[in-house]
Tab-separated table of C-alpha atoms in Angstrom:
chain	number	residue	atom	x	y	z
A	4	UNK	CA	-8.720	-27.168	-14.663
A	5	UNK	CA	-5.731	-26.193	-16.824
A	6	UNK	CA	-7.920	-25.848	-19.825
A	7	UNK	CA	-9.647	-22.914	-18.255
A	8	UNK	CA	-8.162	-19.774	-16.776
A	9	UNK	CA	-11.148	-18.892	-14.699
A	10	UNK	CA	-13.517	-21.639	-13.331
A	11	UNK	CA	-16.388	-20.585	-11.036
A	12	UNK	CA	-19.247	-22.912	-10.101
A	13	UNK	CA	-21.831	-21.648	-7.606
A	14	UNK	CA	-19.432	-19.024	-6.455
A	15	UNK	CA	-20.762	-16.800	-3.697
A	16	UNK	CA	-19.044	-13.640	-2.475
A	17	UNK	CA	-20.309	-11.290	0.199
A	18	UNK	CA	-20.026	-7.581	0.625
A	19	UNK	CA	-20.960	-7.377	4.296
A	20	UNK	CA	-24.040	-9.602	4.488
A	21	UNK	CA	-25.056	-8.773	0.920
A	22	UNK	CA	-24.314	-11.535	-1.630
A	23	UNK	CA	-22.577	-9.540	-4.348
A	24	UNK	CA	-22.001	-12.844	-6.200
A	25	UNK	CA	-24.969	-15.143	-5.635
A	26	UNK	CA	-23.868	-18.376	-7.285
A	27	UNK	CA	-21.876	-17.509	-10.325
A	28	UNK	CA	-21.137	-20.275	-12.843
A	29	UNK	CA	-18.419	-19.228	-15.353
A	30	UNK	CA	-15.544	-20.862	-17.221
A	31	UNK	CA	-13.095	-18.707	-19.225
A	32	UNK	CA	-10.738	-20.305	-21.750
A	33	UNK	CA	-7.153	-19.174	-22.323
A	34	UNK	CA	-6.919	-16.370	-24.815
A	35	UNK	CA	-10.577	-15.350	-24.522
A	36	UNK	CA	-11.577	-11.751	-24.412
A	37	UNK	CA	-14.690	-11.823	-22.166
A	38	UNK	CA	-16.977	-8.809	-21.793
A	39	UNK	CA	-19.073	-8.757	-18.615
A	40	UNK	CA	-22.043	-6.390	-18.997
A	41	UNK	CA	-24.943	-5.606	-16.782
A	42	UNK	CA	-26.624	-2.820	-14.812
A	43	UNK	CA	-24.999	-1.033	-11.847
A	44	UNK	CA	-24.913	-3.329	-8.827
A	45	UNK	CA	-24.964	-6.441	-10.955
A	46	UNK	CA	-21.778	-7.788	-9.418
A	47	UNK	CA	-19.379	-7.051	-12.265
A	48	UNK	CA	-16.739	-5.307	-10.085
A	49	UNK	CA	-16.992	-7.966	-7.378
A	50	UNK	CA	-16.576	-10.629	-9.974
A	51	UNK	CA	-13.382	-9.070	-11.206
A	52	UNK	CA	-12.049	-8.456	-7.633
A	53	UNK	CA	-12.883	-12.046	-6.588
A	54	UNK	CA	-10.979	-13.309	-9.598
A	55	UNK	CA	-8.017	-11.185	-8.482
A	56	UNK	CA	-8.243	-12.635	-5.032
A	57	UNK	CA	-9.067	-9.265	-3.467
A	58	UNK	CA	-12.513	-10.322	-2.363
A	59	UNK	CA	-13.050	-13.829	-0.723
A	60	UNK	CA	-15.261	-16.390	-2.313
A	61	UNK	CA	-17.110	-18.011	0.556
A	62	UNK	CA	-18.983	-20.796	-1.130
A	63	UNK	CA	-18.931	-22.810	-4.369
A	64	UNK	CA	-15.925	-23.784	-6.456
A	65	UNK	CA	-13.417	-21.170	-7.597
A	66	UNK	CA	-10.103	-21.484	-9.316
A	67	UNK	CA	-8.113	-18.898	-11.179
A	68	UNK	CA	-5.021	-19.861	-13.276
A	69	UNK	CA	-5.108	-23.205	-11.554
A	70	UNK	CA	-5.094	-21.715	-7.970
A	71	UNK	CA	-7.906	-22.767	-5.699
A	72	UNK	CA	-9.311	-19.417	-4.616
A	73	UNK	CA	-11.154	-20.888	-1.617
A	74	UNK	CA	-7.860	-22.122	-0.057
A	75	UNK	CA	-5.374	-19.529	-1.141
A	76	UNK	CA	-6.265	-16.356	-2.921
A	77	UNK	CA	-2.899	-14.681	-2.536
A	78	UNK	CA	-0.544	-16.734	-4.694
A	79	UNK	CA	-2.523	-16.118	-7.887
A	80	UNK	CA	-2.096	-12.326	-7.693
A	81	UNK	CA	1.374	-12.184	-9.055
A	82	UNK	CA	0.137	-13.816	-12.273
A	83	UNK	CA	-2.594	-11.361	-13.110
A	84	UNK	CA	-3.172	-7.652	-13.540
A	85	UNK	CA	-6.234	-5.660	-12.459
A	86	UNK	CA	-7.200	-2.281	-13.841
A	87	UNK	CA	-9.772	-1.205	-11.198
A	88	UNK	CA	-11.925	1.985	-10.830
A	89	UNK	CA	-9.173	3.681	-8.934
A	90	UNK	CA	-5.786	4.121	-10.633
A	91	UNK	CA	-3.994	2.863	-7.565
A	92	UNK	CA	-1.151	5.491	-7.975
A	93	UNK	CA	0.908	7.452	-5.456
A	94	UNK	CA	0.084	11.175	-5.860
A	95	UNK	CA	3.512	12.397	-4.718
A	96	UNK	CA	5.551	10.178	-7.004
A	97	UNK	CA	6.059	11.100	-10.659
A	98	UNK	CA	4.582	9.129	-13.430
A	99	UNK	CA	7.926	7.319	-14.121
A	100	UNK	CA	8.454	6.655	-10.404
A	101	UNK	CA	5.056	5.071	-10.087
A	102	UNK	CA	5.812	2.757	-12.958
A	103	UNK	CA	9.297	1.954	-11.803
A	104	UNK	CA	7.819	0.884	-8.445
A	105	UNK	CA	5.413	-1.505	-10.233
A	106	UNK	CA	8.282	-2.800	-12.339
A	107	UNK	CA	10.485	-3.425	-9.268
A	108	UNK	CA	7.685	-4.934	-7.127
A	109	UNK	CA	6.546	-7.376	-9.832
A	110	UNK	CA	10.064	-8.479	-10.750
A	111	UNK	CA	8.826	-9.243	-14.300
A	112	UNK	CA	12.160	-10.016	-16.086
A	113	UNK	CA	10.583	-9.888	-19.538
A	114	UNK	CA	8.799	-6.613	-18.941
A	115	UNK	CA	9.481	-3.804	-21.438
A	116	UNK	CA	11.519	-0.877	-20.179
A	117	UNK	CA	9.528	1.735	-18.354
A	118	UNK	CA	10.473	4.307	-21.002
A	119	UNK	CA	8.950	2.132	-23.755
A	120	UNK	CA	5.781	1.675	-21.752
A	121	UNK	CA	5.535	5.425	-21.213
A	122	UNK	CA	5.880	6.043	-24.983
A	123	UNK	CA	3.213	3.361	-25.791
A	124	UNK	CA	0.667	5.266	-23.647
A	125	UNK	CA	1.720	8.729	-24.824
A	126	UNK	CA	3.235	9.580	-21.520
A	127	UNK	CA	6.867	10.033	-22.500
A	128	UNK	CA	8.802	13.296	-22.304
A	129	UNK	CA	7.755	15.971	-19.800
A	130	UNK	CA	4.794	14.083	-18.540
A	131	UNK	CA	6.971	11.262	-17.178
A	132	UNK	CA	8.580	13.527	-14.562
A	133	UNK	CA	5.332	15.178	-13.451
A	134	UNK	CA	3.813	14.164	-10.086
A	135	UNK	CA	0.678	12.159	-10.540
A	136	UNK	CA	-1.247	14.677	-8.420
A	137	UNK	CA	-0.952	17.182	-11.230
A	138	UNK	CA	-2.332	14.851	-13.926
A	139	UNK	CA	-5.900	14.964	-15.252
A	140	UNK	CA	-8.138	12.022	-14.633
A	141	UNK	CA	-7.566	10.629	-18.147
A	142	UNK	CA	-3.864	10.921	-17.796
A	143	UNK	CA	-3.955	9.082	-14.498
A	144	UNK	CA	-5.954	6.375	-16.227
A	145	UNK	CA	-3.276	6.106	-18.860
A	146	UNK	CA	-0.649	5.609	-16.226
A	147	UNK	CA	-2.783	2.839	-14.660
A	148	UNK	CA	-3.194	1.178	-18.050
A	149	UNK	CA	0.579	1.504	-18.576
A	150	UNK	CA	1.151	-0.455	-15.374
A	151	UNK	CA	-0.625	-3.458	-16.916
A	152	UNK	CA	2.327	-3.946	-19.273
A	153	UNK	CA	4.774	-4.142	-16.412
A	154	UNK	CA	3.141	-7.096	-14.718
A	155	UNK	CA	3.885	-10.786	-15.709
A	156	UNK	CA	0.123	-11.353	-16.197
A	157	UNK	CA	-1.601	-14.270	-17.910
A	158	UNK	CA	-4.898	-12.715	-17.035
A	159	UNK	CA	-6.017	-9.096	-17.402
A	160	UNK	CA	-9.035	-8.004	-15.278
A	161	UNK	CA	-10.273	-4.655	-16.568
A	162	UNK	CA	-12.983	-2.743	-14.854
A	163	UNK	CA	-14.492	-0.050	-17.027
A	164	UNK	CA	-11.162	0.180	-18.832
A	165	UNK	CA	-12.138	3.011	-21.203
A	166	UNK	CA	-13.613	5.307	-18.513
A	167	UNK	CA	-11.910	8.642	-18.467
A	168	UNK	CA	-9.727	8.120	-21.500
A	169	UNK	CA	-9.845	10.407	-24.556
A	170	UNK	CA	-10.139	9.086	-28.099
A	171	UNK	CA	-6.390	8.569	-28.440
A	172	UNK	CA	-6.147	6.808	-25.092
A	173	UNK	CA	-9.081	4.505	-26.060
A	174	UNK	CA	-7.332	3.577	-29.306
A	175	UNK	CA	-4.093	2.757	-27.531
A	176	UNK	CA	-5.905	0.640	-24.962
A	177	UNK	CA	-7.867	-1.229	-27.612
A	178	UNK	CA	-4.619	-1.999	-29.366
A	179	UNK	CA	-3.142	-3.258	-26.156
A	180	UNK	CA	-6.042	-5.549	-25.455
A	181	UNK	CA	-5.947	-7.041	-28.957
A	182	UNK	CA	-2.236	-7.559	-28.734
A	183	UNK	CA	-2.455	-9.101	-25.294
A	184	UNK	CA	-5.142	-11.467	-26.499
A	185	UNK	CA	-3.103	-12.443	-29.498
A	186	UNK	CA	-0.157	-13.203	-27.171
A	187	UNK	CA	-2.291	-15.566	-25.236
A	188	UNK	CA	-3.355	-13.412	-22.387
A	189	UNK	CA	-6.881	-13.901	-21.177
A	190	UNK	CA	-8.887	-10.743	-20.744
A	191	UNK	CA	-11.994	-10.264	-18.616
A	192	UNK	CA	-13.429	-6.778	-18.781
A	193	UNK	CA	-16.462	-5.174	-17.265
A	194	UNK	CA	-17.857	-2.247	-19.158
A	195	UNK	CA	-20.933	-0.075	-19.687
A	196	UNK	CA	-19.390	1.315	-22.880
A	197	UNK	CA	-20.744	-1.552	-24.976
A	198	UNK	CA	-20.133	0.023	-28.399
A	199	UNK	CA	-16.463	0.281	-27.560
A	200	UNK	CA	-16.012	-2.957	-25.734
A	201	UNK	CA	-18.095	-5.381	-27.783
A	202	UNK	CA	-15.878	-5.316	-30.953
A	203	UNK	CA	-13.011	-6.423	-28.756
A	204	UNK	CA	-14.821	-9.298	-27.064
A	205	UNK	CA	-14.834	-12.960	-28.261
A	206	UNK	CA	-17.602	-13.701	-25.709
A	207	UNK	CA	-20.127	-11.635	-23.798
A	208	UNK	CA	-21.819	-12.449	-20.514
A	209	UNK	CA	-24.629	-10.553	-18.868
A	210	UNK	CA	-24.880	-10.188	-15.105
A	211	UNK	CA	-27.742	-9.172	-12.926
A	212	UNK	CA	-28.358	-9.587	-9.227
A	213	UNK	CA	-24.980	-11.295	-8.661
A	214	UNK	CA	-25.638	-14.056	-11.139
A	215	UNK	CA	-24.835	-14.657	-14.873
A	216	UNK	CA	-28.047	-14.524	-16.905
A	217	UNK	CA	-26.754	-14.775	-20.480
A	218	UNK	CA	-23.686	-16.116	-22.177
A	219	UNK	CA	-23.006	-15.509	-25.872
A	220	UNK	CA	-20.041	-15.751	-28.165
A	221	UNK	CA	-19.421	-12.584	-30.149
A	222	UNK	CA	-19.605	-12.818	-33.922
A	223	UNK	CA	-17.185	-9.920	-34.521
A	224	UNK	CA	-13.749	-10.348	-33.115
A	225	UNK	CA	-10.889	-7.883	-32.878
A	226	UNK	CA	-10.374	-4.289	-34.037
A	227	UNK	CA	-6.910	-4.376	-35.450
B	27	UNK	CA	12.623	-10.626	1.144
B	28	UNK	CA	15.243	-7.955	1.857
B	29	UNK	CA	15.226	-6.854	-1.742
B	30	UNK	CA	11.458	-6.452	-1.597
B	31	UNK	CA	11.792	-4.610	1.656
B	32	UNK	CA	14.273	-2.271	0.138
B	33	UNK	CA	11.953	-1.566	-2.793
B	34	UNK	CA	9.097	-0.751	-0.418
B	35	UNK	CA	11.176	1.455	1.888
B	36	UNK	CA	12.603	3.197	-1.128
B	37	UNK	CA	9.117	3.963	-2.456
B	38	UNK	CA	7.902	5.302	0.930
B	39	UNK	CA	11.026	7.427	1.548
B	40	UNK	CA	10.755	8.807	-1.945
B	41	UNK	CA	7.165	9.794	-1.327
B	42	UNK	CA	8.267	11.624	1.905
B	43	UNK	CA	11.119	13.341	0.066
B	44	UNK	CA	8.778	14.511	-2.694
B	45	UNK	CA	5.912	15.543	-0.459
B	46	UNK	CA	8.152	17.081	2.174
B	47	UNK	CA	5.522	16.329	4.816
B	48	UNK	CA	8.210	15.027	7.202
B	49	UNK	CA	10.492	18.035	6.840
B	50	UNK	CA	7.863	20.818	6.433
B	51	UNK	CA	5.221	19.597	8.969
B	52	UNK	CA	6.409	16.790	11.251
B	53	UNK	CA	9.837	18.120	12.121
B	54	UNK	CA	8.512	21.602	12.856
B	55	UNK	CA	5.698	19.994	14.988
B	56	UNK	CA	8.344	18.137	16.910
B	57	UNK	CA	10.342	21.258	17.593
B	58	UNK	CA	7.176	23.116	18.591
B	59	UNK	CA	6.364	20.341	21.146
B	60	UNK	CA	9.779	20.881	22.754
B	61	UNK	CA	9.360	24.641	22.801
B	62	UNK	CA	5.865	24.332	24.349
B	63	UNK	CA	7.265	22.031	27.013
B	64	UNK	CA	10.044	24.632	27.638
B	65	UNK	CA	7.430	27.363	28.001
B	66	UNK	CA	5.283	25.309	30.381
B	67	UNK	CA	8.194	24.227	32.616
B	68	UNK	CA	10.427	27.262	32.227
B	69	UNK	CA	9.678	28.919	35.533
B	70	UNK	CA	11.470	26.005	37.214
B	71	UNK	CA	14.520	25.003	35.087
B	72	UNK	CA	15.404	22.289	37.346
B	73	UNK	CA	12.240	20.416	36.386
B	74	UNK	CA	12.829	21.021	32.708
B	75	UNK	CA	16.331	19.634	32.991
B	76	UNK	CA	15.264	16.556	34.926
B	77	UNK	CA	12.322	15.837	32.624
B	78	UNK	CA	14.366	16.406	29.387
B	79	UNK	CA	14.652	12.737	28.521
B	80	UNK	CA	10.951	12.000	29.043
B	81	UNK	CA	9.886	15.091	27.059
B	82	UNK	CA	12.221	14.048	24.254
B	83	UNK	CA	10.581	10.651	23.965
B	84	UNK	CA	7.096	12.034	24.325
B	85	UNK	CA	7.801	14.275	21.354
B	86	UNK	CA	9.276	11.372	19.421
B	87	UNK	CA	6.102	9.442	20.206
B	88	UNK	CA	3.936	12.154	18.860
B	89	UNK	CA	5.939	12.341	15.737
B	90	UNK	CA	5.772	8.554	15.318
B	91	UNK	CA	1.991	8.701	15.364
B	92	UNK	CA	2.106	11.255	12.499
B	93	UNK	CA	4.652	9.204	10.517
B	94	UNK	CA	2.728	6.003	10.943
B	95	UNK	CA	-0.587	7.529	9.965
B	96	UNK	CA	1.056	9.133	6.973
B	97	UNK	CA	2.638	5.856	5.927
B	98	UNK	CA	-0.681	4.186	5.676
B	99	UNK	CA	-2.694	7.211	4.325
B	100	UNK	CA	-0.605	7.076	1.142
B	101	UNK	CA	-1.707	3.450	0.566
B	102	UNK	CA	-5.374	4.245	1.268
B	103	UNK	CA	-5.684	6.911	-1.377
B	104	UNK	CA	-6.610	6.037	-4.924
B	105	UNK	CA	-6.752	2.322	-4.254
B	106	UNK	CA	-2.995	1.936	-3.940
B	107	UNK	CA	-3.471	-0.727	-1.290
B	108	UNK	CA	-5.087	-3.014	-3.768
B	109	UNK	CA	-2.121	-2.597	-6.097
B	110	UNK	CA	0.145	-3.357	-3.224
B	111	UNK	CA	-1.646	-6.599	-2.424
B	112	UNK	CA	-1.514	-7.474	-6.227
B	113	UNK	CA	2.169	-6.549	-6.480
B	114	UNK	CA	3.688	-9.797	-5.658
B	115	UNK	CA	5.746	-8.309	-2.817
B	116	UNK	CA	6.048	-10.542	0.196
B	117	UNK	CA	3.869	-9.145	2.995
B	118	UNK	CA	6.677	-9.567	5.392
B	119	UNK	CA	8.863	-7.471	3.145
B	120	UNK	CA	6.153	-4.825	2.879
B	121	UNK	CA	6.159	-4.760	6.785
B	122	UNK	CA	9.904	-4.549	6.980
B	123	UNK	CA	10.025	-1.859	4.261
B	124	UNK	CA	7.290	0.281	5.808
B	125	UNK	CA	8.789	-0.073	9.266
B	126	UNK	CA	12.290	0.693	7.861
B	127	UNK	CA	11.008	3.877	6.247
B	128	UNK	CA	9.271	4.972	9.371
B	129	UNK	CA	12.348	4.207	11.378
B	130	UNK	CA	14.454	6.258	9.010
B	131	UNK	CA	12.104	9.250	9.396
B	132	UNK	CA	12.078	8.922	13.169
B	133	UNK	CA	15.885	8.708	13.324
B	134	UNK	CA	16.129	12.001	11.451
B	135	UNK	CA	13.651	13.649	13.804
B	136	UNK	CA	15.422	12.287	16.845
B	137	UNK	CA	18.597	14.009	15.643
B	138	UNK	CA	16.670	17.283	15.285
B	139	UNK	CA	14.923	16.769	18.660
B	140	UNK	CA	18.225	15.837	20.345
B	141	UNK	CA	19.721	19.137	19.172
B	142	UNK	CA	16.663	20.925	20.425
B	143	UNK	CA	16.979	19.275	23.891
B	144	UNK	CA	20.679	20.323	24.132
B	145	UNK	CA	19.850	23.892	23.090
B	146	UNK	CA	16.497	24.564	24.748
B	147	UNK	CA	16.821	22.353	27.831
B	148	UNK	CA	20.521	22.987	28.525
B	149	UNK	CA	21.499	19.380	28.839
B	150	UNK	CA	24.843	17.883	28.057
B	151	UNK	CA	25.664	14.340	27.010
B	152	UNK	CA	27.788	11.990	29.003
B	153	UNK	CA	26.989	8.529	27.583
B	154	UNK	CA	26.815	8.747	23.775
B	155	UNK	CA	27.034	5.042	23.149
B	156	UNK	CA	24.209	4.308	25.501
B	157	UNK	CA	22.098	7.044	24.034
B	158	UNK	CA	22.695	5.884	20.405
B	159	UNK	CA	21.853	2.198	21.255
B	160	UNK	CA	18.777	3.404	23.131
B	161	UNK	CA	17.669	5.495	20.229
B	162	UNK	CA	18.260	2.699	17.670
B	163	UNK	CA	16.335	0.041	19.647
B	164	UNK	CA	13.542	2.316	20.756
B	165	UNK	CA	13.102	3.560	17.132
B	166	UNK	CA	12.914	-0.020	15.811
B	167	UNK	CA	10.382	-0.915	18.538
B	168	UNK	CA	8.298	2.114	17.834
B	169	UNK	CA	8.421	1.678	14.032
B	170	UNK	CA	7.680	-2.102	14.124
B	171	UNK	CA	4.727	-1.832	16.622
B	172	UNK	CA	3.437	1.234	14.827
B	173	UNK	CA	3.490	-0.528	11.503
B	174	UNK	CA	1.515	-3.492	12.964
B	175	UNK	CA	-1.123	-1.181	14.496
B	176	UNK	CA	-1.105	1.153	11.519
B	177	UNK	CA	-2.055	-1.733	9.290
B	178	UNK	CA	-4.671	-2.896	11.706
B	179	UNK	CA	-6.314	0.589	11.784
B	180	UNK	CA	-5.774	1.354	8.123
B	181	UNK	CA	-8.938	-0.222	6.867
B	182	UNK	CA	-11.236	1.552	9.346
B	183	UNK	CA	-12.953	4.808	8.870
B	184	UNK	CA	-11.985	6.082	12.313
B	185	UNK	CA	-8.262	5.158	11.743
B	186	UNK	CA	-6.934	8.637	12.602
B	187	UNK	CA	-8.324	8.660	16.138
B	188	UNK	CA	-8.114	4.859	16.643
B	189	UNK	CA	-4.426	4.525	15.995
B	190	UNK	CA	-3.265	6.563	19.105
B	191	UNK	CA	-5.735	4.642	21.269
B	192	UNK	CA	-4.333	1.329	20.051
B	193	UNK	CA	-0.700	2.204	19.963
B	194	UNK	CA	0.025	4.396	22.925
B	195	UNK	CA	-0.684	1.766	25.590
B	196	UNK	CA	1.359	-0.760	23.697
B	197	UNK	CA	4.423	1.483	23.423
B	198	UNK	CA	4.334	2.650	27.116
B	199	UNK	CA	7.191	0.191	27.909
B	200	UNK	CA	9.226	1.784	25.100
B	201	UNK	CA	8.580	5.224	26.482
B	202	UNK	CA	9.464	4.151	29.993
B	203	UNK	CA	12.639	2.243	29.130
B	204	UNK	CA	13.920	4.770	26.552
B	205	UNK	CA	13.296	7.557	29.073
B	206	UNK	CA	15.186	5.762	31.881
B	207	UNK	CA	18.077	4.766	29.548
B	208	UNK	CA	18.256	8.299	28.132
B	209	UNK	CA	18.268	9.875	31.680
B	210	UNK	CA	21.215	7.557	32.516
B	211	UNK	CA	23.040	8.616	29.320
B	212	UNK	CA	22.411	12.305	30.032
B	213	UNK	CA	23.276	12.075	33.660
B	214	UNK	CA	26.490	10.072	33.364
B	215	UNK	CA	25.291	7.027	35.235
B	216	UNK	CA	25.318	4.711	32.144
B	217	UNK	CA	25.372	1.551	34.216
B	218	UNK	CA	21.847	2.187	35.188
B	219	UNK	CA	20.757	2.507	31.585
B	220	UNK	CA	21.794	-0.838	30.172
B	221	UNK	CA	19.012	-2.943	31.802
B	222	UNK	CA	16.490	-0.665	30.214
B	223	UNK	CA	18.259	-1.032	26.865
B	224	UNK	CA	17.753	-4.781	27.218
B	225	UNK	CA	14.032	-4.272	27.612
B	226	UNK	CA	14.004	-2.088	24.535
B	227	UNK	CA	15.830	-4.853	22.633
B	228	UNK	CA	13.343	-7.458	23.702
B	229	UNK	CA	10.421	-5.228	22.640
B	230	UNK	CA	11.953	-4.514	19.298
B	231	UNK	CA	12.619	-8.223	18.594
B	232	UNK	CA	9.030	-9.268	19.598
B	233	UNK	CA	7.422	-6.636	17.379
B	234	UNK	CA	9.630	-7.179	14.402
B	235	UNK	CA	8.995	-10.998	14.602
B	236	UNK	CA	5.325	-10.460	15.090
B	237	UNK	CA	5.081	-8.040	12.204
B	238	UNK	CA	6.947	-10.462	9.857
B	239	UNK	CA	4.598	-13.266	10.797
B	240	UNK	CA	1.314	-11.419	11.126
B	241	UNK	CA	1.481	-8.691	8.387
B	242	UNK	CA	-0.060	-10.863	5.651
B	243	UNK	CA	-3.368	-11.480	7.437
B	244	UNK	CA	-3.280	-7.892	8.743
B	245	UNK	CA	-3.003	-6.568	5.159
B	246	UNK	CA	-5.869	-8.828	4.024
B	247	UNK	CA	-8.263	-8.252	6.899
B	248	UNK	CA	-7.761	-4.550	7.030
B	249	UNK	CA	-8.622	-4.002	3.453
């Protein structure tokens, strides 16, 4: 399965007793930018969390970056990055301290310096030394996006990545996604902001009821 | 693994330094507990002096509960726990780092409480080596067992009330052994204290080893 980054066949994942993924079939090729769309409760977030190894897949075939997710869903995690609904930040630490902790914990030797990452997301200067608890929701989102760059990730999993960001933040995020894809990173993003996300995607799948109902390759690719 | 543990402990201690919860809330709470015991037992100063070691460790235990709950509350907010699981840090290192940070906070509180016991309870110290070894081993045991049960309770909605119910019976041997050893250290009969120190050592080794082995599934199952 080296020719695919994500391989799911009949994948089932439960939230309690409810099958949030009810037999998903999906193959994602390296370098693809896959947009997952669908109504609330379709299973988009669970799909991303299952690919990240945060939610167990209890039936079917599932491999991510060559790791069998049924047998071991922990070892794949250091090779991917997840931008979830929550920013995953520590309120009492400053913006720079949060990112330094990410950099130290991932041990990504080729990661750009934290100062460069801060500058790329418009967080340099005074903002870098502000505790995260004092940031606006959009600024917190920028810090979470910045942390993507500090992980040695071959796969980006983005859940509503544009949510909360202002126009400048969205432009910066779009640029990062395009650059990551060009560098060979595979991107899977779930979004309701289709006008924003569709131009970035090379492929679009539609989910409903925990299954994939439509799978189309986008005609327009890239924004840069 | 030790490098990862240092990264984790450094992060937790930096959070406590920045938030000042330990210094502005937990430490005053600990001193308040000592003062309340002093008020309650003051009519008979003999009782207060005899019970000083036990009261000290009860106060430490209360502070440990606060420190452990705090250590896992910071991971529960804003989805930080997911990022921790995705970080690539070895779960055993996360355990050692969290337990190390909690132990550091407890050690600082024990110094403050020790000074409080000397001042408020009018006790003098005759066996400093025994007391220091007792404090070190008891603190490691409390921090290690607290980190295990803190992780176990962290994923539950009732974690604040469940943690004391889970932890207090487990650490009863620490309370007993640390109190007996501390009584010996304060009373000058240090020979009576060392067997209790050995019990503290066994408890600390068991829970550190258990935490290193069991923290990965605990982190997964409690999420």
